Short mmCIF file of C-alpha atoms in Angstrom, two decimals:
data_model
loop_
_atom_site.label_atom_id
_atom_site.label_comp_id
_atom_site.label_asym_id
_atom_site.label_seq_id
_atom_site.Cartn_x
_atom_site.Cartn_y
_atom_site.Cartn_z
CA ASP A 1 21.33 18.45 10.92
CA ALA A 2 18.27 16.62 11.40
CA LEU A 3 17.19 16.80 8.29
CA GLU A 4 20.16 15.99 6.26
CA MET A 5 20.76 12.74 8.14
CA LEU A 6 16.99 11.76 7.26
CA LEU A 7 17.53 12.43 4.09
CA LYS A 8 19.97 10.50 3.66
CA THR A 9 17.33 6.87 3.54
CA ASN A 10 14.23 8.41 3.03
CA ASN A 11 13.69 9.72 -0.04
CA PHE A 12 10.01 10.95 1.36
CA PRO A 13 9.56 11.48 5.36
CA GLU A 14 5.89 13.40 4.29
CA PHE A 15 4.44 10.39 3.35
CA THR A 16 6.45 7.48 5.98
CA GLY A 17 5.64 10.41 8.51
CA LEU A 18 2.10 10.48 7.85
CA VAL A 19 0.83 6.91 6.59
CA CYS A 20 3.69 4.36 8.12
CA PRO A 21 2.42 1.93 10.65
CA ALA A 22 6.05 2.37 12.34
CA PRO A 23 7.66 -0.84 13.46
CA CYS A 24 10.96 1.26 13.91
CA GLU A 25 8.89 2.18 16.82
CA GLU A 26 8.49 -1.29 17.63
CA ALA A 27 11.70 -2.41 17.53
CA CYS A 28 13.14 0.84 19.10
CA THR A 29 14.96 -0.17 22.79
CA LEU A 30 13.23 1.94 24.48
CA ASN A 31 9.61 -0.15 24.04
CA ILE A 32 11.93 -3.13 26.31
CA TRP A 33 10.25 -1.45 29.29
CA LYS A 34 8.58 1.96 28.60
CA LYS A 35 7.39 4.09 25.69
CA PRO A 36 8.95 4.26 22.36
CA VAL A 37 10.49 7.64 20.16
CA THR A 38 8.03 9.04 19.00
CA ILE A 39 10.78 8.04 15.00
CA LYS A 40 6.73 8.80 13.16
CA LEU A 41 6.56 12.24 14.31
CA MET A 42 9.79 13.31 13.76
CA GLU A 43 9.96 12.53 10.56
CA TRP A 44 7.02 14.12 9.79
CA SER A 45 8.16 16.85 11.95
CA ILE A 46 11.44 17.48 10.18
CA ILE A 47 10.30 17.42 7.11
CA ASP A 48 6.88 19.52 7.26
CA HIS A 49 9.22 22.31 8.87
CA ALA A 50 12.26 21.83 6.14
CA PHE A 51 9.44 22.31 3.28
CA LYS A 52 8.14 25.61 5.89
CA GLU A 53 11.44 27.29 5.73
CA GLY A 54 11.50 26.67 2.00
CA TRP A 55 14.42 24.51 2.73
CA ILE A 56 13.37 21.43 -0.07
CA LYS A 57 14.39 22.90 -3.57
CA PRO A 58 15.06 21.06 -6.60
CA ASN A 59 18.65 19.93 -6.61
CA PRO A 60 18.93 18.45 -10.25
CA PRO A 61 21.95 16.57 -10.98
CA LYS A 62 25.01 18.60 -12.31
CA THR A 63 25.99 16.30 -15.05
CA ARG A 64 24.21 13.65 -17.15
CA THR A 65 25.24 10.14 -17.80
CA GLY A 66 23.15 9.81 -21.36
CA LYS A 67 21.32 6.51 -20.29
CA ARG A 68 17.89 6.08 -20.37
CA VAL A 69 15.74 4.54 -17.40
CA ALA A 70 11.99 3.70 -17.60
CA VAL A 71 10.21 3.26 -14.63
CA ILE A 72 6.83 1.41 -14.82
CA GLY A 73 4.91 2.58 -11.57
CA SER A 74 4.78 5.59 -9.93
CA GLY A 75 3.60 4.41 -6.84
CA PRO A 76 6.13 4.80 -3.44
CA ALA A 77 8.53 1.69 -5.26
CA GLY A 78 8.28 3.41 -8.60
CA LEU A 79 9.09 7.72 -7.27
CA ALA A 80 11.98 6.04 -5.17
CA ALA A 81 13.84 4.81 -7.57
CA ALA A 82 12.97 7.12 -9.83
CA ALA A 83 14.35 9.80 -7.38
CA GLN A 84 17.59 8.36 -7.09
CA LEU A 85 18.43 7.21 -10.87
CA ASN A 86 18.02 11.09 -11.67
CA LYS A 87 19.94 11.81 -8.49
CA ALA A 88 23.10 9.69 -10.61
CA GLY A 89 22.79 11.18 -13.46
CA HIS A 90 20.25 8.85 -15.87
CA LEU A 91 17.29 10.06 -18.03
CA VAL A 92 14.26 9.08 -16.08
CA THR A 93 10.33 8.47 -17.41
CA VAL A 94 7.73 7.15 -14.94
CA PHE A 95 5.44 5.56 -16.53
CA GLU A 96 1.94 5.54 -14.52
CA ARG A 97 -1.46 3.98 -16.09
CA ALA A 98 -3.98 6.00 -13.55
CA ASP A 99 -5.01 9.20 -14.16
CA ARG A 100 -2.64 10.79 -11.69
CA ILE A 101 1.14 9.94 -9.87
CA GLY A 102 1.33 8.49 -6.58
CA GLY A 103 -0.26 4.84 -6.97
CA LEU A 104 -1.47 3.51 -3.84
CA LEU A 105 -0.66 7.07 -2.26
CA THR A 106 -2.64 9.10 -4.11
CA TYR A 107 -5.38 6.31 -5.03
CA GLY A 108 -5.38 3.63 -2.32
CA ILE A 109 -4.66 5.93 1.40
CA PRO A 110 -7.38 8.07 1.20
CA ASN A 111 -7.16 12.01 1.78
CA PHE A 112 -7.93 12.42 5.40
CA LYS A 113 -4.62 9.93 6.05
CA LEU A 114 -2.91 11.38 3.59
CA GLU A 115 -3.69 14.81 1.33
CA LYS A 116 -2.40 14.87 -2.11
CA TRP A 117 -1.44 18.03 -2.30
CA ILE A 118 1.71 16.67 -0.38
CA VAL A 119 1.75 13.96 -2.84
CA ASP A 120 1.68 16.43 -6.00
CA ARG A 121 4.38 18.88 -4.28
CA ARG A 122 6.60 15.93 -4.41
CA VAL A 123 6.13 15.02 -7.72
CA LYS A 124 6.17 18.79 -9.16
CA LEU A 125 9.81 18.67 -7.23
CA MET A 126 11.01 15.67 -9.07
CA GLU A 127 9.70 17.33 -12.04
CA ALA A 128 12.15 20.85 -11.53
CA GLU A 129 14.29 18.14 -11.17
CA GLY A 130 14.35 16.77 -14.46
CA ILE A 131 12.07 13.39 -14.32
CA LYS A 132 9.29 13.05 -17.24
CA PHE A 133 6.50 11.43 -15.55
CA VAL A 134 3.31 10.63 -18.09
CA VAL A 135 -0.10 9.34 -16.48
CA LYS A 136 -3.28 7.16 -19.34
CA ALA A 137 0.15 4.82 -19.67
CA HIS A 138 -0.16 1.34 -18.94
CA VAL A 139 2.72 -0.44 -20.01
CA GLY A 140 1.44 -3.92 -22.15
CA VAL A 141 -1.60 -2.90 -22.78
CA ASP A 142 -1.44 1.32 -24.06
CA ILE A 143 2.32 1.48 -24.53
CA PRO A 144 3.76 -2.39 -26.27
CA VAL A 145 6.99 -3.76 -23.99
CA GLU A 146 9.00 -3.49 -26.68
CA GLU A 147 9.04 -0.29 -26.73
CA LEU A 148 9.91 0.44 -24.35
CA LEU A 149 12.90 -2.35 -24.96
CA LYS A 150 13.51 -0.39 -27.59
CA ASN A 151 14.14 3.36 -25.91
CA PHE A 152 15.34 2.26 -22.32
CA ASP A 153 18.50 1.11 -21.25
CA ALA A 154 16.93 -0.32 -18.60
CA MET A 155 13.72 -0.94 -16.77
CA VAL A 156 12.08 -0.67 -13.57
CA LEU A 157 9.07 -2.45 -12.90
CA ALA A 158 7.23 -0.98 -9.64
CA GLY A 159 3.34 -1.42 -10.50
CA GLY A 160 2.27 -3.44 -7.16
CA SER A 161 0.33 -6.05 -6.11
CA THR A 162 -3.45 -5.62 -7.48
CA VAL A 163 -5.14 -7.94 -8.01
CA ALA A 164 -6.84 -8.44 -4.58
CA ARG A 165 -8.21 -11.52 -2.71
CA ASP A 166 -11.88 -12.71 -3.31
CA LEU A 167 -13.61 -14.30 -1.59
CA ASN A 168 -15.50 -17.35 -3.59
CA VAL A 169 -19.12 -17.47 -1.62
CA PRO A 170 -23.25 -17.96 -3.40
CA GLY A 171 -24.20 -14.47 -3.93
CA ARG A 172 -20.33 -13.00 -4.74
CA ASP A 173 -21.76 -11.67 -8.32
CA LEU A 174 -25.08 -9.55 -6.64
CA LYS A 175 -24.05 -6.55 -7.27
CA GLY A 176 -23.11 -4.11 -3.94
CA VAL A 177 -20.37 -6.22 -3.40
CA TYR A 178 -17.07 -4.78 -4.32
CA PHE A 179 -13.86 -4.73 -4.26
CA ALA A 180 -11.77 -2.06 -1.40
CA MET A 181 -10.09 -0.83 -5.00
CA GLN A 182 -13.24 -0.53 -7.37
CA TYR A 183 -14.09 1.76 -3.79
CA LEU A 184 -11.29 3.85 -2.54
CA PRO A 185 -10.01 5.30 -5.95
CA LYS A 186 -13.71 6.68 -6.94
CA ALA A 187 -14.07 8.75 -3.29
CA THR A 188 -10.75 9.67 -3.88
CA GLN A 189 -11.24 11.37 -7.68
CA LYS A 190 -14.67 12.30 -6.50
CA VAL A 191 -12.83 14.47 -3.19
CA LEU A 192 -11.06 15.86 -5.80
CA GLY A 193 -13.55 17.30 -8.25
CA ASP A 194 -13.73 14.70 -10.49
CA ASP A 195 -17.09 14.36 -11.97
CA VAL A 196 -17.09 10.37 -11.42
CA GLU A 197 -20.45 8.48 -10.99
CA ILE A 198 -18.33 6.59 -7.07
CA ILE A 199 -19.88 3.81 -5.48
CA ASP A 200 -22.05 5.76 -2.44
CA ALA A 201 -22.51 4.30 0.96
CA LYS A 202 -25.03 6.80 2.39
CA ASP A 203 -28.00 5.47 4.30
CA LYS A 204 -26.81 2.29 3.19
CA HIS A 205 -25.22 -0.84 6.53
CA VAL A 206 -22.22 -1.33 5.17
CA VAL A 207 -20.19 -4.27 5.65
CA VAL A 208 -16.47 -4.38 5.36
CA ILE A 209 -14.65 -7.66 5.74
CA GLY A 210 -11.04 -7.66 5.88
CA GLY A 211 -9.59 -6.76 9.19
CA GLY A 212 -6.46 -4.40 7.74
CA ASP A 213 -5.22 -0.82 7.08
CA THR A 214 -7.26 -1.07 3.61
CA GLY A 215 -10.26 -2.41 5.46
CA ALA A 216 -9.78 0.77 7.84
CA ASP A 217 -9.89 3.02 5.23
CA CYS A 218 -12.93 1.84 3.93
CA VAL A 219 -14.54 1.98 7.21
CA GLY A 220 -13.90 5.54 7.29
CA THR A 221 -14.70 6.34 3.78
CA ALA A 222 -17.85 5.33 4.37
CA VAL A 223 -18.52 7.03 7.59
CA ARG A 224 -17.73 10.16 5.29
CA GLN A 225 -20.52 8.76 2.93
CA GLY A 226 -22.98 9.11 5.37
CA ALA A 227 -23.38 5.57 5.58
CA LYS A 228 -26.38 4.22 7.87
CA SER A 229 -24.73 1.38 9.45
CA ILE A 230 -20.14 -0.13 9.18
CA VAL A 231 -19.42 -3.14 10.21
CA GLN A 232 -16.11 -4.82 10.10
CA PHE A 233 -15.96 -8.17 10.27
CA GLU A 234 -12.45 -10.29 10.98
CA LEU A 235 -11.87 -13.95 10.20
CA MET A 236 -8.63 -14.42 13.08
CA PRO A 237 -9.27 -14.04 16.18
CA LYS A 238 -9.22 -10.19 17.71
CA PRO A 239 -5.44 -9.60 19.04
CA PRO A 240 -4.39 -9.23 22.59
CA ALA A 241 -3.83 -5.96 24.31
CA ASP A 242 -0.34 -5.71 24.26
CA ARG A 243 2.78 -8.11 23.62
CA THR A 244 2.32 -11.65 25.19
CA ILE A 245 5.17 -14.20 24.61
CA ASP A 246 4.85 -14.70 21.36
CA MET A 247 5.57 -11.83 20.50
CA PRO A 248 9.24 -10.83 21.97
CA TRP A 249 10.38 -7.43 20.90
CA PRO A 250 11.74 -6.22 18.79
CA TYR A 251 9.19 -8.28 16.36
CA TRP A 252 5.84 -6.04 15.16
CA PRO A 253 3.56 -7.37 17.39
CA MET A 254 -0.08 -8.46 16.16
CA ILE A 255 -1.73 -6.00 19.22
CA LEU A 256 -4.73 -5.07 18.82
CA ARG A 257 -4.77 -1.22 17.23
CA SER A 258 -7.64 1.15 16.65
CA SER A 259 -7.35 3.91 13.13
CA THR A 260 -9.74 7.06 13.70
CA SER A 261 -11.70 5.21 11.48
CA HIS A 262 -12.74 2.63 13.64
CA GLU A 263 -13.22 5.59 16.31
CA GLU A 264 -15.23 7.40 14.04
CA ALA A 265 -17.11 4.71 13.08
CA ALA A 266 -18.19 4.01 16.73
CA ALA A 267 -19.08 7.13 18.18
CA MET A 268 -21.41 7.52 14.69
CA MET A 269 -23.49 4.46 15.98
CA GLY A 270 -23.30 4.76 19.01
CA LYS A 271 -21.11 1.77 19.95
CA ASP A 272 -17.49 1.67 21.89
CA GLU A 273 -16.79 -0.90 18.82
CA VAL A 274 -17.51 -1.65 14.79
CA ARG A 275 -14.94 -4.55 14.43
CA GLN A 276 -16.13 -8.09 14.91
CA TRP A 277 -13.59 -10.89 14.73
CA SER A 278 -13.26 -14.48 13.98
CA ILE A 279 -16.44 -14.34 11.11
CA ASN A 280 -16.29 -16.32 8.57
CA THR A 281 -18.64 -14.81 5.98
CA LYS A 282 -21.16 -18.19 4.20
CA ALA A 283 -23.10 -15.83 1.49
CA PHE A 284 -24.60 -13.44 0.29
CA THR A 285 -28.51 -12.72 -0.79
CA GLY A 286 -30.15 -10.37 -2.54
CA GLU A 287 -32.69 -9.28 -4.27
CA ASN A 288 -33.39 -7.62 -8.05
CA GLY A 289 -29.61 -8.73 -8.17
CA VAL A 290 -29.10 -6.29 -5.70
CA VAL A 291 -27.60 -7.70 -2.53
CA LYS A 292 -29.42 -6.90 1.01
CA LYS A 293 -28.42 -9.67 3.35
CA LEU A 294 -25.10 -11.07 4.53
CA HIS A 295 -24.79 -14.78 5.82
CA GLY A 296 -22.22 -15.27 8.40
CA VAL A 297 -21.14 -17.61 11.03
CA GLU A 298 -19.35 -17.59 14.25
CA LEU A 299 -15.62 -19.19 14.12
CA GLU A 300 -13.05 -20.73 17.36
CA TRP A 301 -10.24 -21.58 16.58
CA VAL A 302 -8.20 -24.12 18.05
CA LYS A 303 -4.11 -26.27 17.85
CA GLY A 304 -4.22 -29.03 14.91
CA PRO A 305 -2.47 -31.64 15.22
CA ASP A 306 0.24 -30.21 13.64
CA GLY A 307 0.92 -27.55 16.28
CA ARG A 308 -1.35 -24.86 13.54
CA MET A 309 -4.38 -22.85 14.51
CA GLN A 310 -6.85 -23.98 12.79
CA MET A 311 -10.49 -22.67 12.91
CA LYS A 312 -14.02 -23.94 13.04
CA GLU A 313 -18.06 -23.11 12.82
CA LYS A 314 -20.05 -22.59 15.64
CA ALA A 315 -22.50 -24.56 15.99
CA GLY A 316 -25.45 -22.84 16.04
CA SER A 317 -23.92 -19.26 15.50
CA GLU A 318 -24.94 -18.58 12.13
CA PHE A 319 -26.57 -15.30 12.01
CA GLU A 320 -27.49 -12.91 8.86
CA ILE A 321 -27.88 -8.67 8.83
CA PRO A 322 -28.56 -6.25 6.69
CA CYS A 323 -25.99 -5.18 4.02
CA ASP A 324 -26.06 -2.75 1.43
CA LEU A 325 -22.85 -2.38 0.43
CA CYS A 326 -20.55 -4.87 1.23
CA LEU A 327 -15.92 -3.96 0.20
CA LEU A 328 -14.14 -6.97 0.63
CA ALA A 329 -10.50 -6.00 1.46
CA MET A 330 -8.79 -9.35 2.19
CA GLY A 331 -5.34 -8.09 1.17
CA PHE A 332 -3.63 -8.61 -2.59
CA VAL A 333 -2.45 -11.99 -3.98
CA GLY A 334 0.03 -10.54 -6.64
CA PRO A 335 0.94 -8.24 -9.74
CA GLU A 336 -1.50 -8.91 -12.20
CA LYS A 337 0.15 -11.27 -15.04
CA LYS A 338 -1.92 -10.15 -18.17
CA GLY A 339 0.32 -7.21 -20.30
CA MET A 340 3.31 -6.12 -19.44
CA ILE A 341 4.52 -8.80 -17.50
CA GLU A 342 2.73 -12.04 -19.70
CA GLN A 343 4.66 -9.81 -22.96
CA LEU A 344 7.93 -9.16 -21.27
CA GLY A 345 7.99 -13.11 -20.10
CA VAL A 346 9.55 -12.40 -16.57
CA THR A 347 10.06 -14.89 -14.12
CA LEU A 348 7.47 -15.52 -11.11
CA ASP A 349 8.22 -17.17 -7.87
CA ALA A 350 6.29 -19.05 -6.07
CA ARG A 351 4.12 -16.75 -4.70
CA GLY A 352 3.72 -15.17 -8.59
CA ASN A 353 5.87 -11.70 -7.89
CA VAL A 354 8.13 -11.24 -10.42
CA GLN A 355 11.32 -13.68 -9.27
CA VAL A 356 15.00 -11.83 -9.12
CA ASP A 357 18.25 -12.06 -8.23
CA GLN A 358 20.70 -10.23 -5.66
CA ASN A 359 20.73 -7.77 -7.63
CA TYR A 360 17.03 -6.86 -8.07
CA MET A 361 16.91 -8.01 -11.95
CA THR A 362 14.89 -10.04 -13.31
CA SER A 363 15.67 -13.35 -15.80
CA VAL A 364 15.13 -10.73 -18.65
CA PRO A 365 18.33 -8.39 -19.02
CA GLY A 366 18.19 -4.83 -18.03
CA VAL A 367 15.28 -5.30 -16.68
CA PHE A 368 14.51 -4.92 -13.02
CA ALA A 369 11.44 -5.03 -10.17
CA ALA A 370 10.78 -3.30 -6.62
CA GLY A 371 8.07 -3.35 -4.09
CA ASP A 372 4.90 -5.04 -3.97
CA MET A 373 5.46 -6.40 -6.86
CA ARG A 374 8.38 -8.41 -6.22
CA ARG A 375 7.75 -8.98 -2.34
CA GLY A 376 4.48 -8.86 -2.37
CA GLN A 377 2.11 -6.78 -0.59
CA SER A 378 3.52 -4.42 2.06
CA LEU A 379 4.47 -1.09 3.31
CA VAL A 380 5.23 1.90 2.22
CA VAL A 381 8.36 2.22 4.13
CA TRP A 382 10.09 -0.85 2.07
CA ALA A 383 8.38 -0.09 -1.32
CA ILE A 384 10.68 3.07 -1.03
CA SER A 385 13.69 0.93 0.66
CA GLU A 386 13.12 -1.69 -2.63
CA GLY A 387 12.94 1.68 -4.53
CA ARG A 388 16.27 2.88 -3.72
CA GLN A 389 17.72 -0.58 -3.96
CA ALA A 390 16.73 -1.69 -7.21
CA ALA A 391 18.02 1.61 -8.40
CA ARG A 392 21.23 1.22 -7.04
CA CYS A 393 21.89 -1.94 -8.64
CA VAL A 394 20.53 -0.28 -11.99
CA ASP A 395 22.96 2.17 -11.45
CA GLU A 396 26.02 -0.40 -11.32
CA PHE A 397 24.14 -2.44 -13.97
CA LEU A 398 24.90 0.64 -16.50
CA ILE A 399 28.47 2.28 -15.72
CA GLY A 400 29.88 -0.04 -13.71
CA HIS A 401 29.95 1.53 -10.55
CA SER A 402 27.40 3.08 -8.03
CA ASN A 403 27.42 6.30 -5.55
CA LEU A 404 23.81 5.48 -4.16
CA GLY A 405 24.15 4.21 -0.92
CA PRO A 406 25.88 0.83 0.55
CA LYS A 407 24.32 -2.85 -1.08
CA LEU A 408 21.42 -4.06 1.58
CA LYS A 409 21.31 -7.99 1.45
CA LEU A 410 17.74 -8.48 -0.30
CA PHE A 411 15.12 -9.37 2.13
#
C-alpha cells in the first residue's frame, strides 16, 4: 500500500530518497515544535524494500497510441516525462548527448552519494517497458532538430541548465582553474572503469569556490583522490544554526548544513571546518601558466539604503593561499543556446531559460520544455514534478485528453 501511494506522485523514489535535500521535511507540521517526519528515509526504505521483494517489475502499456515523442535529455525531468508518456501508450525515444543515461544523476552526482547501478537499474526497467534510449546523440549538433520535428509528433526539451557561472578575475585562464562540471563527470567515469584522463586532486592544495551541493561534491571527490589540503569558500555570510524570525515555517530555512563531504575533509585535515564564509576571490597567480596561489579578501555584509544586503571588503583583510587546483561551483545561469535552442527558435524568458505557456508548450507548437531548462537550476524533486506535468500536457496535446493525474498550476 505504501509503495502504491508513493509511486502515484514520484516515479523515482530511489533517487529522491538518496539525493533530495528534503524541503518536504522542513515543511512538515511536526517541524514547528520538534523533529519532522523522516520523509526522505521513508521513501528510500519503501522503494528499496520493494526492489528486494521483487515487486518492481516492467509494466508496459497494454495498448499503444501510435504517437511518437522525442525527449531530449535523460536527467530526472527527461526520465520522468518519458516514463509518464510511455505509461500513456506513446512511443518514446530519449536522446542523451553523453555516453550514459541519467544526466546529472550520472555525471553530476558522485558515486558516494548515488551509486550508478541504482540509475542503471531504473533505466533497464524503463527499456523493458518499451522506452528507447539513444546515447551520444547531441540534438542540434549530431542530430538536426529538423529531423526530430519531422519524425516525431511532439518533443520535450529537458536538457537542463548547463552553462556554469564563471569567475571573471585575473588569472582565471591559468591551468588548474576548472568548472566543477569539468571535474566531476571525469571522476565518475574513472570510478566506473572508463579509460579517461581525470583532473586529479592528489597531493594538491584544492580550493572550491561555491558553498552549495555541487561544491560539497567537489570536496568529497577531492578527499577521495588524496588532496593535500581542501578549503571551500562561500561569498555569503555563515548561516545560523537554527531558523530565525526571517525564516518562518514552512519555508525552506537558510541554516547551516554540513554534508559528509565536509566532515570527511575536516577529519582529513584535522580541523573542525573546511568552509570559510564571506570570502571574495580577487585573482589567481601562477608559474609557467599553472595556478599556484589564490588571492582573496574577507567581506562584511551591510544593509544598504534600499534595505538590501550589500557586500563590502574589510580593510586590511587581503590574503593569499596555496592553490594547485581551483574548482568553480557557483551554480548555473541557464541552458546552452547554441545548437538545439537556436535551431528551434524557441522564445526565452528574462533569465535566458526556455519560456513555456501554462501547458508547458514553448513558442513552437508541439515542442514542450521541463526541468532546469525551463525553470533554471533546481532540485531533483522539482525536475521529476516538471517532467510529469509536461508529460500530461503532451498527452493532452496528442490525443485531446489525459489520464496522467491532475493538472497542476505552473510554478
